[in-house]
Amino acid sequence: MNPQFETYLHNYVRLGVRVGVNLQPGQSLVIQAPTTALELVRLAAKEAYAAGARYVHVEWNDDPLTRIRYEMAPEESFGDGPALRAHNYDRLIERDAAFLSLVSANPDLLTGIDPDRVQRATKAMRSAMSNFYDGVRTDKFSWSILAVPSEVWADKMFGHEPAEKRMGLLWDAIFQATRADRDDPVGAWTAHLKQLQEKSDYLNGKRYRALHYVAPGTDLVVELADDHLWVAGDSINEKGTMFVANMPTEEVFTAPKKDGVNGTVRSTKPLNYAGTLIEDFAFTFKDGKIVDFAAAKGGETLQRLLDTDEGARYLGEAALVPHRSPISDTGLIFYNTLFDENASNHLAIGSAYAFSVEGGKSMTKEQLAAKGLNDSLTHVDFMIGSADMSIDGIAADGSREPIFRGGNWAI
Ligand code: ZN
Ligand code: ZN
């Protein structure tokens, strides 16, 4: 075990409370966490009270219990939403709580369970908790997600290492990727967020009409939506407090114009989708639509993704991420989008975010479509960045300026 483990663990929790939800004195904190994260939750509660929290409420979830319910509860119960939890959350939202989610991926949790049960339970949960999910979607309150290692995840990343070492290696990778291994992690994040903000301000000032991506296997022109906005990883809640919803975050992103994407693009990292790895794939675009694709592995799954609906053949996000970052410097593939999408330039198949255009949060679907935003039930990031990638910004008059050279920012 890393001799610095306790220090880094404390740093990690500190980042979640002080930067992630950026807890303000007098606020309450809701921590959603798996039962495997007991130690982390206690540390987070301490950190929250030290930051001036009024009350720390913990909402536990337990994978084996979840599975027991799906296996044994009567059919009619899957239409019942979590009424008590929803009631608590509504009160906590009224009292200005912040929400910190500790998330431990377990893709095999529901293997073999009737998908209809899962779908009904998810729908009932979403509908009971609609105030909470609407608040997340519109940044009403501060919320943030931190990853917690699980054995399945550690096995996936470090299967070639002795079993007893894997969890420690995964923790080390997470500490490095989130800057929890720095002497002053909160200071490092403040500087990092400022830099991302400078990039998005620069790009917003330029108002490029399109981006031109060039790399081995990639020659792609992506027009940007009308009145597009570049957005960095920090958000502002209703009270005007800054928070960081995803840690790590390295991206600056906006929305492509739905019918304005032409050329070919090659993936540079595997995509973990619906429990399957899709590897070494490429798309050809014509007027925004994916008209051809190939994949060395997982082609059938990719086909199913593209067939989700009409919008699943179009793009909804163009994100710029330098090739060099604490995540890429680990040299690891995390098989977890929270990390992998932040280590590489990426695009997303599917829906665009309303806040990617000016005033978008208060627009109707029709108004967003008129700006060129794509709509779909799905949104899946795929990675295209490499040390060989160049990106030019194309201005309204057709002139070009370098944005990326050799995989890194040129601005
Ligand atoms: Zn992204
Ligand atoms: Zn995305």
Coordinates of C-alpha atoms and ligand atoms in Angstrom, one line a residue:
M1 CA 0.0 0.0 0.0
N2 CA 1.1 3.5 -0.8
P3 CA 2.6 5.0 2.4
Q4 CA 0.8 8.3 1.5
F5 CA -2.5 6.5 1.2
E6 CA -4.2 8.1 4.2
T7 CA -3.0 11.6 3.2
Y8 CA -4.2 11.1 -0.4
L9 CA -7.6 9.7 0.7
H10 CA -8.1 12.7 2.9
N11 CA -7.2 15.0 0.0
Y12 CA -9.6 13.2 -2.3
V13 CA -12.5 13.7 0.1
R14 CA -11.4 17.2 0.7
L15 CA -11.6 17.8 -3.1
G16 CA -15.1 16.4 -3.2
V17 CA -16.4 18.6 -0.4
R18 CA -14.4 21.8 -1.0
V19 CA -14.2 21.9 -4.8
G20 CA -16.8 19.3 -6.1
V21 CA -19.9 20.5 -4.2
N22 CA -18.0 23.5 -2.8
L23 CA -19.9 23.3 0.5
Q24 CA -20.7 26.7 2.0
P25 CA -21.1 27.3 5.8
G26 CA -24.6 26.6 7.0
Q27 CA -25.5 24.2 4.2
S28 CA -26.4 20.6 4.7
L29 CA -24.6 17.9 2.7
V30 CA -26.3 14.7 1.4
I31 CA -23.8 11.9 0.7
Q32 CA -25.1 9.1 -1.5
A33 CA -22.7 6.2 -1.1
P34 CA -22.2 2.4 -1.4
T35 CA -21.9 0.5 1.8
T36 CA -18.3 -0.4 0.7
A37 CA -17.3 3.3 1.2
L38 CA -17.9 3.6 5.0
E39 CA -14.4 5.0 5.7
L40 CA -14.7 7.5 2.9
V41 CA -18.1 8.6 4.1
R42 CA -16.9 9.2 7.6
L43 CA -14.0 11.3 6.3
A44 CA -16.3 13.2 4.1
A45 CA -18.7 14.0 7.0
K46 CA -15.7 15.2 9.1
E47 CA -14.6 17.4 6.2
A48 CA -18.1 18.8 5.7
Y49 CA -18.6 19.7 9.4
A50 CA -15.1 21.3 9.3
A51 CA -16.3 23.4 6.4
G52 CA -19.3 24.6 8.4
A53 CA -22.0 22.0 7.5
R54 CA -25.3 22.3 9.4
Y55 CA -26.1 18.6 8.9
V56 CA -24.7 15.6 7.0
H57 CA -27.3 13.2 5.7
V58 CA -26.1 9.8 4.3
E59 CA -28.1 7.8 1.9
W60 CA -26.7 4.3 1.6
N61 CA -27.0 1.9 -1.3
D62 CA -25.8 -1.7 -1.2
D63 CA -25.3 -3.8 -4.3
P64 CA -26.2 -7.2 -2.8
L65 CA -29.4 -5.7 -1.3
T66 CA -30.4 -4.2 -4.6
R67 CA -29.9 -7.6 -6.2
I68 CA -31.9 -9.4 -3.5
R69 CA -34.9 -7.0 -4.2
Y70 CA -34.8 -7.6 -8.0
E71 CA -34.6 -11.4 -7.4
M72 CA -37.3 -11.7 -4.7
A73 CA -39.7 -8.8 -4.5
P74 CA -43.2 -9.2 -6.0
E75 CA -43.8 -8.0 -9.5
E76 CA -46.2 -5.2 -8.5
S77 CA -43.6 -3.6 -6.3
F78 CA -41.4 -2.4 -9.1
G79 CA -43.9 0.4 -10.0
D80 CA -43.3 1.9 -6.5
G81 CA -40.8 4.7 -6.3
P82 CA -38.7 5.5 -3.2
A83 CA -41.4 7.7 -1.6
L84 CA -39.6 8.3 1.7
R85 CA -36.3 9.1 0.1
A86 CA -38.0 11.5 -2.3
H87 CA -39.7 13.2 0.7
N88 CA -36.4 13.6 2.5
Y89 CA -34.7 14.9 -0.6
D90 CA -37.4 17.5 -1.3
R91 CA -37.0 18.8 2.3
L92 CA -33.2 18.9 1.9
I93 CA -33.4 20.7 -1.4
E94 CA -35.6 23.3 0.3
R95 CA -33.0 23.7 3.0
D96 CA -30.2 24.4 0.5
A97 CA -28.4 21.1 0.7
A98 CA -25.6 20.0 -1.6
F99 CA -25.4 16.5 -3.0
L100 CA -22.2 14.4 -3.2
S101 CA -22.5 11.0 -4.9
L102 CA -19.8 8.4 -4.3
V103 CA -20.2 5.9 -7.2
S104 CA -18.8 2.5 -7.4
A105 CA -19.2 0.9 -10.8
N106 CA -20.4 -2.7 -10.9
P107 CA -21.5 -3.5 -14.5
D108 CA -22.4 -7.1 -13.7
L109 CA -24.7 -6.2 -10.8
L110 CA -28.0 -6.9 -12.7
T111 CA -26.8 -9.7 -15.0
G112 CA -29.6 -12.2 -15.4
I113 CA -32.3 -9.9 -13.9
D114 CA -35.5 -9.4 -16.0
P115 CA -34.8 -6.1 -17.8
D116 CA -38.5 -5.2 -17.5
R117 CA -38.2 -5.1 -13.7
V118 CA -35.1 -2.9 -13.9
Q119 CA -36.8 -0.5 -16.4
R120 CA -40.0 -0.2 -14.3
A121 CA -38.0 0.4 -11.1
T122 CA -35.8 3.0 -12.8
K123 CA -38.8 4.8 -14.2
A124 CA -40.6 4.8 -10.8
M125 CA -37.4 6.1 -9.1
R126 CA -36.9 8.8 -11.7
S127 CA -40.5 9.9 -11.4
A128 CA -40.6 9.9 -7.5
M129 CA -37.3 11.8 -7.4
S130 CA -38.1 14.2 -10.2
N131 CA -37.4 17.3 -8.1
F132 CA -33.9 16.0 -7.5
Y133 CA -33.2 15.0 -11.1
D134 CA -34.6 18.3 -12.4
G135 CA -32.3 20.1 -10.0
V136 CA -29.3 18.2 -11.3
R137 CA -30.2 18.9 -14.9
T138 CA -30.6 22.6 -14.3
D139 CA -27.8 23.1 -11.8
K140 CA -30.3 24.3 -9.2
F141 CA -28.1 23.1 -6.3
S142 CA -24.4 22.0 -6.1
W143 CA -23.9 18.3 -6.9
S144 CA -20.8 16.3 -7.6
I145 CA -19.7 12.7 -8.4
L146 CA -16.6 11.0 -7.0
A147 CA -15.6 7.5 -8.1
V148 CA -15.0 4.8 -5.5
P149 CA -13.0 1.7 -6.4
S150 CA -14.7 -1.6 -6.6
E151 CA -13.1 -5.0 -7.0
V152 CA -14.7 -5.6 -10.4
W153 CA -13.3 -2.3 -11.6
A154 CA -9.8 -3.0 -10.2
D155 CA -9.8 -6.5 -11.7
K156 CA -10.7 -5.1 -15.1
M157 CA -7.9 -2.5 -15.0
F158 CA -5.2 -4.5 -13.3
G159 CA -6.1 -8.1 -14.1
H160 CA -2.4 -8.8 -14.9
E161 CA -1.3 -7.9 -11.3
P162 CA -1.6 -10.1 -8.2
A163 CA -5.1 -9.9 -6.8
E164 CA -4.1 -8.3 -3.5
K165 CA -2.4 -5.4 -5.2
R166 CA -5.2 -4.3 -7.5
M167 CA -7.3 -2.1 -5.3
G168 CA -4.3 -0.2 -4.1
L169 CA -3.2 0.4 -7.8
L170 CA -6.7 1.6 -8.7
W171 CA -6.7 4.0 -5.7
D172 CA -3.2 5.3 -6.8
A173 CA -4.5 5.9 -10.4
I174 CA -7.6 7.8 -9.1
F175 CA -5.5 9.9 -6.8
Q176 CA -3.2 10.8 -9.6
A177 CA -6.0 11.5 -12.1
T178 CA -7.8 13.8 -9.7
R179 CA -4.7 15.6 -8.4
A180 CA -5.3 14.2 -4.9
D181 CA -1.6 13.4 -4.8
R182 CA -0.6 17.0 -4.9
D183 CA 0.7 19.0 -1.9
D184 CA -2.1 21.5 -2.3
P185 CA -4.8 19.7 -4.2
V186 CA -7.5 22.4 -3.7
G187 CA -5.0 25.0 -5.0
A188 CA -4.1 22.8 -7.9
W189 CA -7.8 22.6 -8.8
T190 CA -8.3 26.3 -8.5
A191 CA -5.4 26.9 -11.0
H192 CA -6.7 24.1 -13.3
L193 CA -10.3 25.4 -13.4
K194 CA -9.0 28.9 -14.1
Q195 CA -7.0 27.5 -17.1
L196 CA -10.0 25.7 -18.5
Q197 CA -12.1 28.9 -18.1
E198 CA -9.4 30.8 -20.1
K199 CA -9.6 28.3 -22.9
S200 CA -13.4 28.5 -23.1
D201 CA -13.4 32.3 -22.9
Y202 CA -10.8 32.4 -25.8
L203 CA -12.9 30.0 -27.9
N204 CA -16.1 31.9 -27.1
G205 CA -14.4 35.1 -28.2
K206 CA -13.4 33.5 -31.5
R207 CA -16.8 32.2 -32.6
Y208 CA -15.3 29.7 -35.0
R209 CA -17.7 28.4 -37.6
A210 CA -16.1 25.0 -37.7
L211 CA -13.3 22.8 -36.4
H212 CA -11.1 20.7 -38.7
Y213 CA -9.6 17.6 -37.1
V214 CA -6.6 15.9 -38.7
A215 CA -4.9 12.7 -37.4
P216 CA -4.0 9.2 -38.7
G217 CA -7.4 7.9 -40.0
T218 CA -9.1 11.2 -39.2
D219 CA -10.0 14.1 -41.5
L220 CA -13.2 15.6 -40.2
V221 CA -14.9 19.0 -40.4
V222 CA -17.3 19.7 -37.5
E223 CA -19.4 22.8 -38.0
L224 CA -20.5 24.3 -34.7
A225 CA -24.2 25.1 -33.7
D226 CA -25.5 28.7 -34.1
D227 CA -24.7 30.8 -31.0
H228 CA -22.8 27.9 -29.6
L229 CA -21.1 28.3 -26.2
W230 CA -17.9 26.6 -25.1
V231 CA -18.3 25.3 -21.5
A232 CA -15.7 24.2 -19.0
G233 CA -16.0 21.8 -16.1
D234 CA -17.3 24.2 -13.5
S235 CA -20.9 25.1 -13.0
I236 CA -22.8 27.8 -11.1
N237 CA -25.9 26.9 -9.0
E238 CA -29.0 29.0 -8.4
K239 CA -27.3 30.8 -5.5
G240 CA -24.3 31.8 -7.6
T241 CA -21.9 29.3 -6.0
M242 CA -19.4 27.5 -8.3
F243 CA -19.2 23.7 -8.2
V244 CA -17.6 20.9 -10.2
A245 CA -20.0 18.2 -11.1
N246 CA -17.5 15.7 -12.4
M247 CA -14.1 15.1 -10.9
P248 CA -11.8 14.7 -12.8
T249 CA -12.7 17.1 -15.5
E250 CA -10.3 18.3 -18.2
E251 CA -12.7 19.1 -21.1
V252 CA -13.9 22.3 -22.7
F253 CA -16.9 21.4 -24.9
T254 CA -19.7 22.7 -27.1
A255 CA -22.3 21.3 -29.6
P256 CA -21.8 20.6 -33.3
K257 CA -24.3 21.7 -35.8
K258 CA -26.4 18.6 -36.4
D259 CA -26.2 18.5 -40.3
G260 CA -22.7 20.1 -40.5
V261 CA -20.3 17.2 -39.9
N262 CA -18.3 15.8 -42.9
G263 CA -15.4 13.4 -43.3
T264 CA -14.0 10.5 -41.4
V265 CA -12.9 10.0 -37.8
R266 CA -11.0 7.1 -36.1
S267 CA -11.4 6.1 -32.4
T268 CA -8.2 6.1 -30.3
K269 CA -9.5 4.3 -27.2
P270 CA -11.9 1.4 -26.7
L271 CA -15.5 2.4 -25.9
N272 CA -17.2 0.5 -23.1
Y273 CA -20.9 0.5 -24.0
A274 CA -23.7 -1.7 -22.6
G275 CA -21.1 -4.0 -21.1
T276 CA -19.2 -4.6 -24.3
L277 CA -15.9 -3.1 -25.5
I278 CA -16.0 -1.6 -28.9
E279 CA -12.5 -1.3 -30.3
D280 CA -10.7 0.4 -33.1
F281 CA -13.7 1.8 -34.9
A282 CA -14.2 4.6 -37.5
F283 CA -17.1 6.6 -38.7
T284 CA -17.8 8.4 -42.0
F285 CA -20.1 11.4 -41.9
K286 CA -22.1 13.1 -44.6
D287 CA -24.1 16.2 -43.8
G288 CA -23.9 15.3 -40.1
K289 CA -25.1 11.7 -40.5
I290 CA -23.0 8.6 -39.8
V291 CA -23.3 7.0 -43.3
D292 CA -20.7 4.3 -42.8
F293 CA -18.8 2.7 -39.9
A294 CA -16.4 -0.1 -39.2
A295 CA -15.1 -1.7 -35.9
A296 CA -12.4 -4.3 -35.3
K297 CA -14.4 -5.5 -32.3
G298 CA -17.9 -4.9 -30.9
G299 CA -19.4 -3.9 -34.3
E300 CA -22.8 -5.4 -33.5
T301 CA -23.0 -3.4 -30.3
L302 CA -22.0 -0.3 -32.1
Q303 CA -24.7 -1.0 -34.7
R304 CA -27.3 -1.3 -32.0
L305 CA -26.2 2.0 -30.5
L306 CA -26.5 3.8 -33.9
D307 CA -30.0 2.3 -34.3
T308 CA -31.3 3.7 -31.0
D309 CA -33.1 6.4 -32.8
E310 CA -32.6 8.9 -35.6
G311 CA -30.5 11.2 -33.5
A312 CA -28.1 8.4 -32.6
R313 CA -26.5 8.8 -36.1
Y314 CA -25.6 12.4 -35.4
L315 CA -23.3 14.2 -33.0
G316 CA -24.2 16.1 -29.9
E317 CA -20.9 17.1 -28.4
A318 CA -17.4 18.2 -29.4
A319 CA -15.0 18.3 -26.5
L320 CA -11.4 19.4 -26.5
V321 CA -9.0 17.7 -24.0
P322 CA -5.2 17.9 -24.2
H323 CA -3.3 14.7 -24.8
R324 CA -1.2 15.5 -21.7
S325 CA -3.2 15.6 -18.5
P326 CA -2.9 13.9 -15.1
I327 CA -5.3 11.2 -16.4
S328 CA -3.4 10.5 -19.6
D329 CA -0.1 10.6 -17.7
T330 CA -1.2 7.5 -15.8
G331 CA -1.0 5.7 -19.2
L332 CA -4.0 3.6 -18.1
I333 CA -7.4 2.9 -19.7
F334 CA -9.9 3.2 -16.9
Y335 CA -12.9 1.5 -18.7
N336 CA -14.9 4.2 -17.0
T337 CA -16.1 7.2 -19.1
L338 CA -15.8 9.6 -16.1
F339 CA -12.0 9.1 -16.5
D340 CA -11.4 8.1 -20.1
E341 CA -13.4 10.9 -21.7
N342 CA -11.2 13.3 -19.7
A343 CA -8.0 11.9 -21.2
S344 CA -8.8 12.5 -24.8
N345 CA -10.4 14.7 -27.4
H346 CA -13.8 13.2 -27.8
L347 CA -17.1 13.5 -29.7
A348 CA -20.5 12.3 -28.5
I349 CA -23.0 10.4 -30.5
G350 CA -26.6 11.5 -29.6
S351 CA -28.1 14.4 -27.8
A352 CA -26.5 17.8 -27.3
Y353 CA -26.7 19.8 -24.0
A354 CA -29.2 22.7 -24.1
F355 CA -26.6 24.9 -22.3
S356 CA -24.2 24.5 -25.3
V357 CA -26.0 27.4 -27.0
E358 CA -26.7 30.9 -25.6
G359 CA -30.0 31.0 -23.7
G360 CA -30.5 27.3 -24.4
K361 CA -31.6 26.3 -20.9
S362 CA -34.9 28.1 -21.4
M363 CA -35.5 27.0 -25.0
T364 CA -38.0 24.5 -26.3
K365 CA -36.9 21.4 -28.2
E366 CA -37.9 23.0 -31.5
Q367 CA -35.9 26.2 -30.7
L368 CA -32.9 24.1 -29.8
A369 CA -33.2 22.1 -33.1
A370 CA -33.4 25.4 -35.0
K371 CA -30.0 26.3 -33.5
G372 CA -28.7 23.0 -34.9
L373 CA -28.7 20.9 -31.7
N374 CA -29.2 17.2 -32.1
D375 CA -31.7 15.3 -30.0
S376 CA -31.6 11.6 -29.1
L377 CA -32.4 9.3 -26.2
T378 CA -28.7 8.5 -26.1
H379 CA -25.5 10.4 -25.4
V380 CA -22.3 8.4 -25.7
D381 CA -18.8 9.9 -25.7
F382 CA -16.1 8.3 -27.9
M383 CA -12.4 9.1 -27.8
I384 CA -10.5 10.4 -30.8
G385 CA -7.5 12.3 -29.4
S386 CA -3.9 11.3 -29.8
A387 CA -0.4 12.9 -29.8
D388 CA -0.8 13.2 -33.6
M389 CA -3.9 15.3 -33.6
S390 CA -4.1 18.7 -35.1
I391 CA -7.2 20.9 -34.9
D392 CA -7.8 24.1 -36.7
G393 CA -10.5 26.6 -36.0
I394 CA -12.2 27.9 -39.2
A395 CA -13.6 31.4 -38.9
A396 CA -16.7 32.7 -40.7
D397 CA -14.6 34.2 -43.5
G398 CA -12.9 30.8 -44.0
S399 CA -9.5 31.8 -42.4
R400 CA -7.9 29.2 -40.2
E401 CA -6.1 29.2 -36.8
P402 CA -4.4 26.4 -34.9
I403 CA -6.2 25.3 -31.8
F404 CA -4.4 22.0 -31.2
R405 CA -1.0 20.8 -32.4
G406 CA 0.7 17.5 -31.5
G407 CA -2.4 16.6 -29.4
N408 CA -2.1 19.6 -27.1
W409 CA -3.5 23.1 -26.9
A410 CA -1.9 25.5 -29.3
I411 CA -3.7 28.5 -27.9
Ligands
ZN1 ZN -17.5 15.3 -22.7
ZN2 ZN -20.5 13.7 -23.2

